[in-house]
Short mmCIF file of C-alpha atoms and ligand atoms in Angstrom, two decimals:
data_model
loop_
_atom_site.label_atom_id
_atom_site.label_comp_id
_atom_site.label_asym_id
_atom_site.label_seq_id
_atom_site.Cartn_x
_atom_site.Cartn_y
_atom_site.Cartn_z
CA MET A 25 -0.11 -0.36 0.38
CA SER A 26 1.55 3.82 -0.82
CA LYS A 27 0.76 6.72 -0.70
CA ILE A 28 -1.16 8.32 -4.01
CA ASN A 29 -1.61 11.64 -5.31
CA VAL A 30 -4.76 12.68 -6.59
CA GLY A 31 -6.51 14.81 -9.17
CA LEU A 32 -9.97 16.25 -8.24
CA ILE A 33 -11.96 18.33 -11.06
CA GLY A 34 -15.12 20.04 -8.81
CA LEU A 35 -14.80 21.27 -5.92
CA GLY A 36 -18.90 22.03 -5.78
CA THR A 37 -21.34 19.93 -4.05
CA VAL A 38 -19.61 17.18 -4.07
CA GLY A 39 -15.94 18.20 -4.86
CA GLY A 40 -16.20 19.79 -1.59
CA GLY A 41 -17.79 17.79 0.49
CA VAL A 42 -14.41 14.52 -0.90
CA LEU A 43 -11.87 17.21 0.19
CA LYS A 44 -13.51 18.02 3.94
CA VAL A 45 -13.65 13.81 4.56
CA LEU A 46 -9.92 13.97 2.87
CA LYS A 47 -8.56 16.42 4.37
CA ASP A 48 -6.25 14.30 7.75
CA ASN A 49 -6.35 11.32 5.18
CA PRO A 50 -2.13 10.06 5.33
CA ASP A 51 -2.83 7.98 1.89
CA ILE A 52 -4.68 10.04 0.06
CA CYS A 53 -2.45 13.62 -1.24
CA ILE A 54 -4.93 15.90 -3.00
CA LYS A 55 -2.24 17.39 -5.63
CA LYS A 56 -4.26 19.94 -7.54
CA ILE A 57 -8.41 20.60 -7.85
CA ALA A 58 -9.90 21.91 -11.13
CA VAL A 59 -12.35 24.92 -10.63
CA ARG A 60 -14.23 27.05 -13.27
CA ASP A 61 -13.40 29.83 -11.32
CA ILE A 62 -10.31 30.06 -9.59
CA ASN A 63 -11.25 33.21 -7.43
CA LYS A 64 -14.80 31.44 -6.18
CA LYS A 65 -14.77 32.49 -2.08
CA ARG A 66 -15.27 28.78 -0.90
CA ASP A 67 -16.51 27.81 2.34
CA ILE A 68 -13.93 25.12 2.42
CA ASP A 69 -11.41 25.70 6.07
CA GLY A 70 -8.37 25.45 5.29
CA LEU A 71 -8.40 24.60 1.66
CA ASP A 72 -5.32 25.51 0.27
CA THR A 73 -6.33 27.90 -2.81
CA SER A 74 -2.40 27.15 -4.29
CA ILE A 75 -3.39 23.93 -5.44
CA LEU A 76 -6.46 25.28 -7.97
CA THR A 77 -7.02 25.74 -11.89
CA ASN A 78 -9.18 26.09 -14.36
CA ASP A 79 -6.98 24.47 -16.70
CA PRO A 80 -8.46 20.48 -15.53
CA PHE A 81 -6.40 18.82 -18.23
CA SER A 82 -3.49 20.32 -16.42
CA ILE A 83 -4.42 17.35 -13.94
CA VAL A 84 -5.31 14.07 -16.54
CA GLN A 85 -1.65 15.53 -18.18
CA ASP A 86 -0.32 15.35 -14.71
CA SER A 87 2.46 12.26 -15.10
CA ASP A 88 2.65 12.87 -10.47
CA ILE A 89 -1.45 11.77 -10.78
CA ASP A 90 -2.59 8.40 -9.87
CA VAL A 91 -6.68 8.81 -9.63
CA VAL A 92 -8.31 11.43 -11.25
CA VAL A 93 -11.64 12.09 -9.35
CA GLU A 94 -14.69 13.77 -12.09
CA VAL A 95 -17.31 15.44 -9.83
CA MET A 96 -17.76 18.59 -12.29
CA GLY A 97 -20.33 17.41 -14.49
CA GLY A 98 -22.11 16.43 -18.11
CA VAL A 99 -20.88 15.77 -20.97
CA ASN A 100 -18.14 18.31 -22.42
CA PRO A 101 -15.43 17.81 -21.50
CA ALA A 102 -15.65 14.99 -19.60
CA LEU A 103 -15.52 12.70 -21.49
CA ASP A 104 -12.02 13.88 -22.92
CA LEU A 105 -10.41 14.63 -20.09
CA LEU A 106 -11.23 11.63 -18.65
CA GLU A 107 -10.55 9.46 -21.97
CA SER A 108 -6.91 11.58 -21.77
CA ALA A 109 -7.15 10.33 -17.50
CA VAL A 110 -7.54 7.09 -18.57
CA ARG A 111 -5.00 6.89 -21.72
CA ASN A 112 -2.62 8.51 -19.71
CA GLY A 113 -2.54 4.56 -17.42
CA LYS A 114 -4.80 6.91 -14.79
CA HIS A 115 -7.44 5.35 -12.45
CA VAL A 116 -10.87 7.35 -12.37
CA VAL A 117 -13.73 7.61 -10.10
CA THR A 118 -16.89 9.82 -11.10
CA ALA A 119 -19.94 10.60 -10.06
CA ASN A 120 -21.11 11.52 -13.36
CA LYS A 121 -23.96 9.54 -14.87
CA GLU A 122 -24.39 11.95 -17.94
CA LEU A 123 -20.86 10.50 -19.30
CA LEU A 124 -21.66 6.71 -18.23
CA ALA A 125 -24.99 6.33 -19.18
CA LYS A 126 -23.69 8.15 -23.12
CA HIS A 127 -20.38 7.00 -22.81
CA GLY A 128 -19.29 4.02 -20.87
CA GLU A 129 -19.41 1.82 -23.06
CA GLU A 130 -16.59 3.96 -24.49
CA LEU A 131 -14.82 4.76 -21.51
CA PHE A 132 -14.88 0.91 -19.94
CA LYS A 133 -13.36 -0.29 -23.52
CA LEU A 134 -10.62 2.60 -22.56
CA ALA A 135 -10.01 1.63 -19.53
CA ASN A 136 -9.48 -2.01 -20.34
CA GLU A 137 -7.19 -1.59 -23.00
CA LYS A 138 -4.83 0.73 -20.72
CA ASN A 139 -5.31 -1.65 -17.28
CA VAL A 140 -7.24 0.93 -15.14
CA VAL A 141 -10.19 0.82 -13.10
CA ILE A 142 -12.86 3.34 -13.49
CA LEU A 143 -14.85 3.45 -10.58
CA TYR A 144 -18.40 4.69 -9.87
CA GLU A 145 -20.20 4.65 -6.98
CA ALA A 146 -21.42 7.82 -6.70
CA ALA A 147 -23.34 8.15 -9.43
CA ILE A 148 -26.11 6.29 -8.95
CA ALA A 149 -28.78 6.76 -5.84
CA GLY A 150 -25.35 8.85 -4.06
CA GLY A 151 -24.88 7.93 -0.98
CA ILE A 152 -25.74 4.48 -1.06
CA PRO A 153 -23.26 1.02 -1.66
CA ILE A 154 -24.76 -0.66 -5.05
CA ILE A 155 -22.38 -0.70 -7.19
CA MET A 156 -19.84 -2.37 -5.12
CA PRO A 157 -22.16 -4.64 -3.76
CA ILE A 158 -23.66 -5.78 -7.61
CA LYS A 159 -20.49 -6.29 -9.14
CA THR A 160 -18.87 -7.93 -5.99
CA THR A 161 -20.78 -9.47 -3.11
CA LEU A 162 -23.84 -10.56 -5.21
CA ALA A 163 -21.31 -11.52 -7.88
CA GLY A 164 -22.98 -15.23 -8.21
CA ASN A 165 -26.34 -13.40 -8.47
CA LYS A 166 -28.68 -13.58 -11.76
CA ILE A 167 -30.28 -11.22 -11.65
CA LYS A 168 -33.64 -10.91 -12.84
CA LYS A 169 -35.11 -7.02 -11.59
CA ILE A 170 -34.50 -3.83 -10.64
CA ALA A 171 -37.10 -1.46 -9.57
CA ALA A 172 -35.61 1.25 -8.12
CA ILE A 173 -36.09 5.67 -6.37
CA LEU A 174 -33.11 7.40 -8.24
CA ASN A 175 -34.42 10.44 -7.43
CA GLY A 176 -34.65 12.53 -5.05
CA THR A 177 -35.15 15.67 -5.55
CA THR A 178 -38.61 13.59 -7.28
CA ASN A 179 -38.94 11.85 -4.14
CA TYR A 180 -39.08 14.49 -2.58
CA ILE A 181 -41.43 16.61 -4.37
CA LEU A 182 -43.83 13.95 -4.53
CA THR A 183 -43.49 13.13 -0.95
CA LYS A 184 -45.00 16.31 -0.48
CA MET A 185 -47.91 16.47 -2.57
CA GLU A 186 -49.19 13.21 -0.86
CA GLU A 187 -48.49 14.60 2.88
CA SER A 188 -50.45 18.58 2.10
CA ASP A 189 -52.42 17.71 -1.31
CA VAL A 190 -51.17 20.90 -2.14
CA SER A 191 -49.91 21.12 -6.57
CA TYR A 192 -47.09 19.54 -8.47
CA GLU A 193 -46.53 23.70 -9.18
CA GLU A 194 -46.31 24.66 -5.57
CA VAL A 195 -44.28 21.94 -3.65
CA LEU A 196 -41.70 22.77 -6.94
CA LYS A 197 -41.30 25.88 -6.13
CA GLU A 198 -40.81 25.46 -2.08
CA ALA A 199 -37.96 23.01 -3.32
CA GLN A 200 -36.31 25.49 -5.44
CA GLN A 201 -36.15 28.06 -2.25
CA LEU A 202 -35.25 24.86 0.10
CA GLY A 203 -32.45 24.49 -2.54
CA TYR A 204 -32.72 20.67 -3.20
CA ALA A 205 -34.58 21.49 -6.26
CA GLU A 206 -32.79 23.08 -9.14
CA ALA A 207 -33.16 26.63 -10.89
CA ASP A 208 -33.26 23.73 -14.34
CA PRO A 209 -34.80 21.32 -12.73
CA THR A 210 -36.25 19.30 -16.47
CA GLY A 211 -33.11 16.83 -15.53
CA ASP A 212 -34.94 15.96 -12.07
CA VAL A 213 -38.27 16.12 -13.08
CA GLU A 214 -38.58 14.61 -16.33
CA GLY A 215 -37.00 12.19 -15.79
CA PHE A 216 -33.46 12.02 -17.43
CA ASP A 217 -31.38 12.16 -14.01
CA SER A 218 -33.59 8.34 -13.75
CA ALA A 219 -32.92 6.79 -16.77
CA TYR A 220 -29.19 7.58 -17.09
CA LYS A 221 -28.78 5.83 -13.68
CA ILE A 222 -30.82 3.64 -14.42
CA THR A 223 -29.06 3.48 -17.63
CA THR A 224 -26.19 1.56 -16.24
CA LEU A 225 -27.45 0.26 -13.05
CA ALA A 226 -29.15 -1.78 -15.19
CA THR A 227 -26.05 -2.19 -17.33
CA ILE A 228 -24.49 -3.97 -13.92
CA ALA A 229 -27.27 -5.75 -12.40
CA LEU A 230 -27.82 -7.40 -15.73
CA ASN A 231 -25.14 -8.61 -17.16
CA GLN A 232 -26.02 -7.24 -20.87
CA ARG A 233 -25.12 -3.09 -22.36
CA VAL A 234 -28.27 -1.70 -22.48
CA ASP A 235 -28.36 1.99 -24.28
CA ILE A 236 -30.04 4.92 -23.36
CA ASN A 237 -31.58 5.61 -26.41
CA LYS A 238 -34.41 3.39 -26.44
CA VAL A 239 -34.54 3.49 -22.27
CA TYR A 240 -39.01 5.15 -21.92
CA ARG A 241 -38.33 7.87 -19.88
CA GLU A 242 -40.87 9.95 -18.05
CA GLY A 243 -41.08 12.84 -15.60
CA ILE A 244 -43.72 13.59 -12.54
CA THR A 245 -44.85 16.99 -14.27
CA LYS A 246 -48.15 16.00 -15.01
CA ILE A 247 -48.98 14.62 -11.81
CA SER A 248 -52.20 16.02 -10.06
CA ALA A 249 -52.74 16.88 -6.29
CA ASP A 250 -56.56 14.39 -7.05
CA ASP A 251 -54.07 11.40 -9.01
CA MET A 252 -52.93 11.74 -5.30
CA LYS A 253 -55.37 11.89 -3.09
CA PHE A 254 -56.83 8.73 -5.85
CA ALA A 255 -53.89 6.48 -4.87
CA GLN A 256 -53.86 6.66 -1.42
CA GLU A 257 -57.61 6.19 -1.21
CA LEU A 258 -56.60 3.12 -3.44
CA GLY A 259 -53.80 2.46 -0.90
CA TYR A 260 -50.97 3.35 -3.51
CA LYS A 261 -48.86 5.61 -3.57
CA ILE A 262 -46.72 7.25 -6.90
CA LYS A 263 -43.51 7.59 -7.78
CA LEU A 264 -41.37 7.69 -9.94
CA ILE A 265 -39.93 4.38 -10.74
CA ALA A 266 -36.39 3.21 -12.71
CA LEU A 267 -37.12 -0.90 -14.10
CA ALA A 268 -35.07 -2.77 -15.42
CA GLU A 269 -36.53 -6.12 -15.52
CA VAL A 270 -35.12 -9.44 -18.51
CA ASN A 271 -38.15 -11.70 -19.09
CA GLU A 272 -38.95 -15.04 -20.37
CA ASN A 273 -38.01 -14.38 -23.59
CA ASN A 274 -33.94 -12.55 -23.12
CA GLU A 275 -35.95 -9.35 -23.60
CA THR A 276 -34.86 -6.20 -21.78
CA ASP A 277 -37.11 -4.69 -19.78
CA VAL A 278 -35.37 -0.65 -18.99
CA ARG A 279 -38.21 2.90 -17.99
CA VAL A 280 -38.15 5.45 -16.41
CA HIS A 281 -41.72 6.79 -15.39
CA PRO A 282 -43.73 7.22 -12.09
CA MET A 283 -46.44 4.12 -11.30
CA LEU A 284 -48.94 3.09 -8.54
CA VAL A 285 -46.62 1.71 -5.56
CA PRO A 286 -48.50 -0.37 -3.60
CA GLU A 287 -48.54 0.74 0.24
CA THR A 288 -47.54 -3.47 0.54
CA ASN A 289 -44.59 -2.45 -1.58
CA ILE A 290 -40.85 -0.74 0.62
CA LEU A 291 -40.58 1.36 -2.04
CA SER A 292 -43.69 3.14 -0.82
CA THR A 293 -42.53 3.22 1.99
CA ILE A 294 -39.19 5.75 0.76
CA HIS A 295 -39.87 9.83 1.74
CA ASP A 296 -38.34 13.07 0.92
CA VAL A 297 -35.22 12.99 -0.58
CA THR A 298 -34.05 8.79 -0.12
CA ASN A 299 -33.35 6.83 -2.28
CA ALA A 300 -34.01 2.95 -2.66
CA VAL A 301 -33.48 -0.13 -5.20
CA LEU A 302 -35.25 -3.18 -4.91
CA VAL A 303 -33.22 -5.75 -6.55
CA GLU A 304 -34.21 -9.67 -7.15
CA GLY A 305 -32.32 -12.19 -7.93
CA PHE A 306 -31.02 -15.65 -8.01
CA PRO A 307 -29.90 -17.07 -4.91
CA VAL A 308 -30.50 -13.92 -2.95
CA GLY A 309 -34.12 -13.33 -3.39
CA LYS A 310 -34.63 -10.28 -3.36
CA VAL A 311 -32.12 -6.89 -1.83
CA VAL A 312 -33.32 -3.82 -0.27
CA PHE A 313 -30.67 -0.81 -0.79
CA ALA A 314 -32.03 2.38 0.69
CA GLY A 315 -30.65 5.60 2.32
CA PRO A 316 -29.09 9.04 1.01
CA GLY A 317 -29.36 9.25 -2.73
CA ALA A 318 -27.90 13.07 -2.93
CA GLY A 319 -26.24 15.43 -1.00
CA GLU A 320 -22.57 17.09 -0.12
CA MET A 321 -21.12 14.76 2.22
CA PRO A 322 -23.68 10.75 1.58
CA THR A 323 -22.01 11.62 -1.80
CA ALA A 324 -18.48 12.23 -0.94
CA SER A 325 -18.72 8.13 1.41
CA SER A 326 -19.19 6.15 -2.33
CA VAL A 327 -16.22 8.89 -3.73
CA VAL A 328 -13.89 7.98 -1.24
CA GLY A 329 -14.78 5.11 -0.78
CA ASP A 330 -13.54 4.25 -4.62
CA ILE A 331 -10.39 6.52 -4.32
CA LEU A 332 -9.59 4.14 -1.13
CA ALA A 333 -10.77 1.00 -2.99
CA ILE A 334 -8.04 2.16 -5.60
CA GLN A 335 -5.42 3.28 -2.73
CA GLN A 336 -5.46 -0.46 -1.47
CA ASN A 337 -5.07 -1.63 -4.33
CA ILE A 338 -2.56 -0.01 -7.03
CA SER A 339 0.28 -1.47 -6.68
CA ALA A 340 -2.22 -5.36 -8.12
CA PRO A 341 -0.97 -6.18 -12.01
CA GLU A 342 -4.50 -5.68 -11.92
CA PRO A 343 -5.72 -3.63 -9.67
CA LEU A 344 -9.92 -4.65 -8.42
CA PRO A 345 -10.70 -6.89 -11.36
CA MET A 346 -14.14 -7.57 -10.09
CA MET A 347 -15.25 -3.69 -10.95
CA ARG A 348 -13.86 -4.33 -14.63
CA CYS A 349 -16.22 -4.13 -17.65
CA HIS A 350 -16.91 -7.85 -18.82
CA HIS A 351 -20.73 -6.91 -20.85
CA LYS A 352 -20.12 -9.10 -24.26
CA VAL A 353 -23.68 -8.64 -25.10
CA ASN A 354 -26.03 -5.95 -26.09
CA ALA A 355 -29.72 -5.83 -23.96
CA ASN A 356 -31.96 -6.70 -26.25
CA GLN A 357 -34.51 -3.59 -25.18
CA LEU A 358 -38.91 -4.31 -25.51
CA ASN A 359 -40.31 -0.70 -26.53
CA ILE A 360 -42.56 0.52 -24.23
CA ALA A 361 -46.23 -0.45 -27.00
CA ASP A 362 -44.52 -4.09 -26.10
CA THR A 363 -44.88 -4.48 -23.00
CA THR A 364 -47.74 -5.52 -20.73
CA ASN A 365 -48.73 -3.44 -16.80
CA LYS A 366 -51.82 -2.17 -15.64
CA TYR A 367 -53.09 1.23 -15.10
CA TYR A 368 -54.50 4.16 -13.19
CA ILE A 369 -57.21 5.66 -16.08
CA SER A 370 -58.16 8.97 -13.87
CA LEU A 371 -60.47 11.14 -16.41
CA THR A 372 -63.73 13.90 -16.34
CA ALA A 373 -66.82 12.82 -17.86
CA VAL A 374 -70.00 13.88 -18.77
CA ASN A 375 -73.20 13.68 -16.15
CA SER A 376 -75.13 11.18 -17.01
CA PRO A 377 -77.05 7.84 -17.63
CA GLY A 378 -74.57 5.18 -19.54
CA VAL A 379 -71.11 6.96 -19.81
CA ILE A 380 -69.17 4.32 -17.50
CA GLY A 381 -70.61 1.91 -20.18
CA THR A 382 -69.57 3.56 -22.89
CA ILE A 383 -66.19 3.12 -21.13
CA GLY A 384 -65.76 0.39 -20.73
CA GLU A 385 -67.40 -0.39 -24.45
CA ILE A 386 -64.02 1.31 -25.83
CA CYS A 387 -61.08 -0.10 -22.64
CA GLY A 388 -63.67 -3.49 -23.91
CA LYS A 389 -62.89 -3.24 -27.17
CA HIS A 390 -59.37 -2.61 -26.53
CA LYS A 391 -59.93 -5.91 -25.04
CA ILE A 392 -59.18 -3.95 -21.68
CA ASN A 393 -60.18 -5.92 -18.56
CA LEU A 394 -61.89 -3.31 -15.60
CA SER A 395 -59.86 -3.75 -12.21
CA SER A 396 -62.28 -1.02 -10.34
CA VAL A 397 -64.07 1.65 -11.66
CA LEU A 398 -64.64 3.84 -8.97
CA GLN A 399 -66.30 8.00 -9.83
CA LYS A 400 -64.90 10.38 -7.62
CA GLY A 401 -67.76 12.46 -6.90
CA ALA A 402 -69.55 14.68 -9.22
CA ASN A 403 -69.94 19.03 -10.68
CA SER A 404 -73.14 20.02 -11.26
CA ARG A 405 -72.34 23.36 -12.41
CA GLU A 406 -70.27 20.91 -15.69
CA ASN A 407 -72.74 18.21 -15.46
CA THR A 408 -69.44 16.45 -14.86
CA ALA A 409 -67.92 13.39 -12.21
CA LYS A 410 -64.41 12.19 -12.19
CA ILE A 411 -64.44 8.53 -12.62
CA VAL A 412 -61.08 6.51 -11.81
CA ILE A 413 -60.52 2.68 -13.18
CA ILE A 414 -57.57 0.67 -12.33
CA THR A 415 -56.83 -2.18 -15.24
CA GLU A 416 -55.94 -5.55 -15.25
CA SER A 417 -52.66 -6.16 -16.21
CA SER A 418 -52.73 -5.05 -20.49
CA LYS A 419 -50.54 -3.90 -23.25
CA GLU A 420 -49.36 -0.37 -23.81
CA SER A 421 -49.93 -0.10 -27.30
CA ASN A 422 -54.29 -1.42 -25.90
CA ILE A 423 -53.87 1.01 -23.75
CA GLN A 424 -52.70 3.68 -25.66
CA ASN A 425 -55.27 4.16 -27.83
CA ALA A 426 -58.14 3.04 -25.77
CA PHE A 427 -56.60 6.31 -24.36
CA SER A 428 -56.79 8.16 -27.64
CA GLU A 429 -60.14 6.26 -28.45
CA LEU A 430 -61.68 7.75 -25.10
CA ASN A 431 -60.59 11.73 -25.39
CA GLY A 432 -62.34 11.86 -28.20
CA ASN A 433 -65.52 10.27 -26.67
CA ALA A 434 -68.83 13.40 -26.74
CA ASN A 435 -69.07 12.54 -23.14
CA ILE A 436 -65.49 12.44 -22.23
CA VAL A 437 -64.24 15.76 -21.13
CA LYS A 438 -61.00 15.32 -20.36
CA VAL A 439 -59.36 12.07 -19.28
CA ASN A 440 -56.37 13.43 -16.82
CA ASN A 441 -54.05 10.96 -16.57
CA LEU A 442 -52.59 7.87 -17.33
CA ILE A 443 -49.98 6.11 -14.80
CA ARG A 444 -48.76 2.54 -14.62
CA VAL A 445 -49.10 0.64 -11.41
CA MET A 446 -47.35 -1.77 -9.99
CA GLU A 447 -47.52 -5.16 -9.59
P1 LIG B 524 -21.18 21.30 -8.77
O1 LIG B 524 -22.34 22.08 -7.38
O2 LIG B 524 -22.03 22.56 -9.82
O3 LIG B 524 -19.79 21.60 -9.19
C1 LIG B 524 -19.46 21.50 -10.73
C2 LIG B 524 -18.09 21.88 -10.61
O4 LIG B 524 -17.32 21.69 -11.52
C3 LIG B 524 -17.57 23.10 -9.48
O5 LIG B 524 -16.10 23.64 -8.57
C4 LIG B 524 -17.31 23.71 -11.24
O6 LIG B 524 -16.22 24.68 -10.63
C5 LIG B 524 -16.34 23.08 -11.64
N1 LIG B 524 -16.23 22.32 -12.49
C6 LIG B 524 -17.61 22.89 -13.90
N2 LIG B 524 -17.10 23.71 -15.25
C7 LIG B 524 -15.77 22.65 -15.33
C8 LIG B 524 -15.32 23.28 -16.55
N3 LIG B 524 -15.04 23.66 -17.23
N4 LIG B 524 -13.43 23.27 -15.48
C9 LIG B 524 -13.34 22.92 -14.46
N5 LIG B 524 -14.23 23.11 -13.19
C10 LIG B 524 -15.52 23.10 -13.70
O7 LIG B 524 -21.44 19.96 -9.27
P2 LIG B 524 -21.89 18.59 -8.42
O8 LIG B 524 -23.50 19.19 -7.14
O9 LIG B 524 -20.67 18.59 -6.42
O10 LIG B 524 -21.97 17.57 -9.24
C11 LIG B 524 -21.55 16.78 -9.47
C12 LIG B 524 -21.04 15.50 -10.21
O11 LIG B 524 -21.73 14.83 -8.68
C13 LIG B 524 -21.88 15.39 -10.91
O12 LIG B 524 -22.12 14.63 -12.22
C14 LIG B 524 -23.15 15.47 -10.45
O13 LIG B 524 -24.47 14.58 -11.50
C15 LIG B 524 -22.60 14.32 -9.72
N6 LIG B 524 -23.64 14.36 -8.32
C16 LIG B 524 -23.89 14.71 -7.82
C17 LIG B 524 -24.38 14.89 -6.31
C18 LIG B 524 -25.33 15.52 -5.46
O14 LIG B 524 -25.93 15.71 -4.40
N7 LIG B 524 -25.30 17.30 -5.59
C19 LIG B 524 -25.09 13.35 -5.98
C20 LIG B 524 -24.36 12.04 -6.92
C21 LIG B 524 -24.22 13.11 -7.86
P3 LIG B 524 -16.59 26.40 -10.29
O15 LIG B 524 -16.44 26.06 -8.48
O16 LIG B 524 -15.38 27.58 -10.67
O17 LIG B 524 -17.27 27.26 -11.02
N1 LIG B 525 -30.40 15.71 -8.90
C1 LIG B 525 -30.46 13.83 -8.31
C2 LIG B 525 -31.87 13.77 -7.67
C3 LIG B 525 -28.92 14.12 -7.26
O1 LIG B 525 -31.49 14.93 -6.71
O2 LIG B 525 -31.94 12.76 -7.26
C4 LIG B 525 -27.68 13.84 -7.89
O3 LIG B 525 -27.63 12.92 -8.49
#
């Protein structure tokens, strides 16, 4: 074991946490830190500003640096930087889920060629240990399914909507004021962040390369206070779920969208910014990993764990072989239209005799079996009624056809929402 030199690219939320945790570690020397603005005031005790640079390429080219830690984010220039670090024989630790989802294949291939490792525990579910457990402790398993809550911001928003019967827009504003949600929350609320994370998680867990471009993604912006209320009355919570599953035909289903989760499922009990990953495999059965999915110190915990794993193994001829990429096959990814799900459908209909019959007829025509139909109050002034349906398992393409036909029917004022239901 020897002391190693680390180059840190990024000193924001995560980088600041990493520096604080490693400050007094005798085995790690932070030799250089790249930031965008070296004159920015930073709230980090004892920061040696002489090691700051605004040239991150000087870090990946520095022959004294053993490990490059990228906690800057984004694809450019992160991709060039990490390719260059690997080409120069440096091990890499990154928290960058977007980069891994979009360019993981080429980066891992290059790392194998150069006999270095790229570790990324912090990129998926922040402080929750999930990558190393899947690659090592669970290595003897055939994992067939993952269902996870991988985004803290959206889970916080959904939890607050559930607790206080307020609209999505109001909670988002509050989350932004509290600093949970970013000024531009698109990446989180439209499901991009979860899609990046499940792409990499599914790739390693299912042991086949998943293409981010074929991952279906839908965010939480259409969830209303009514949906929250009706779901609760029916015994469900609404969560943004990232799913990955291989079926008996070896087709792989990877997607992110809101779901009604039964109150009996552990994922329904995950509140606020907490993340959770439910892994189902053989021989282990079901295992749940839960904890802080984001934030300075939880994310730093994962980054530092990766740095120390490299430090302890750096002298080996082939450091950390189990943590490398061993993928040989690409996933045969299912289109969302070919998936089968139960659905929650909320609609506003004209309040007159026979309307529920019309809805049943349209659903029947599209081979959709209804499990329950509930009228949730009438508006006598507008002569309308809200109707909530839960279907049996149905094919997505049939549901989409029924959705269009319901929307075009004279007795249906509007189909308010269509949300998949977890079994
Ligand atoms: P952040 O607070 O915005 O920090 C980004 C840092 O990178 C800043 O120090 C910035 O410099 C520096 N930087 C940006 N562009 C640069 C460039 N071209 N050259 C040099 N330095 C540059 O971001 P963060 O929240 O720490 O996130 C970092 C990464 O961790 C992202 O990939 C993110 O997805 C991932 N992550 C974050 C969390 C979390 O809870 N925040 C959790 C898991 C994973 P300045 O300080 O000068 O602006
Ligand atoms: N924006 C992410 C979240 C944290 O809200 O979970 C970074 O991975």
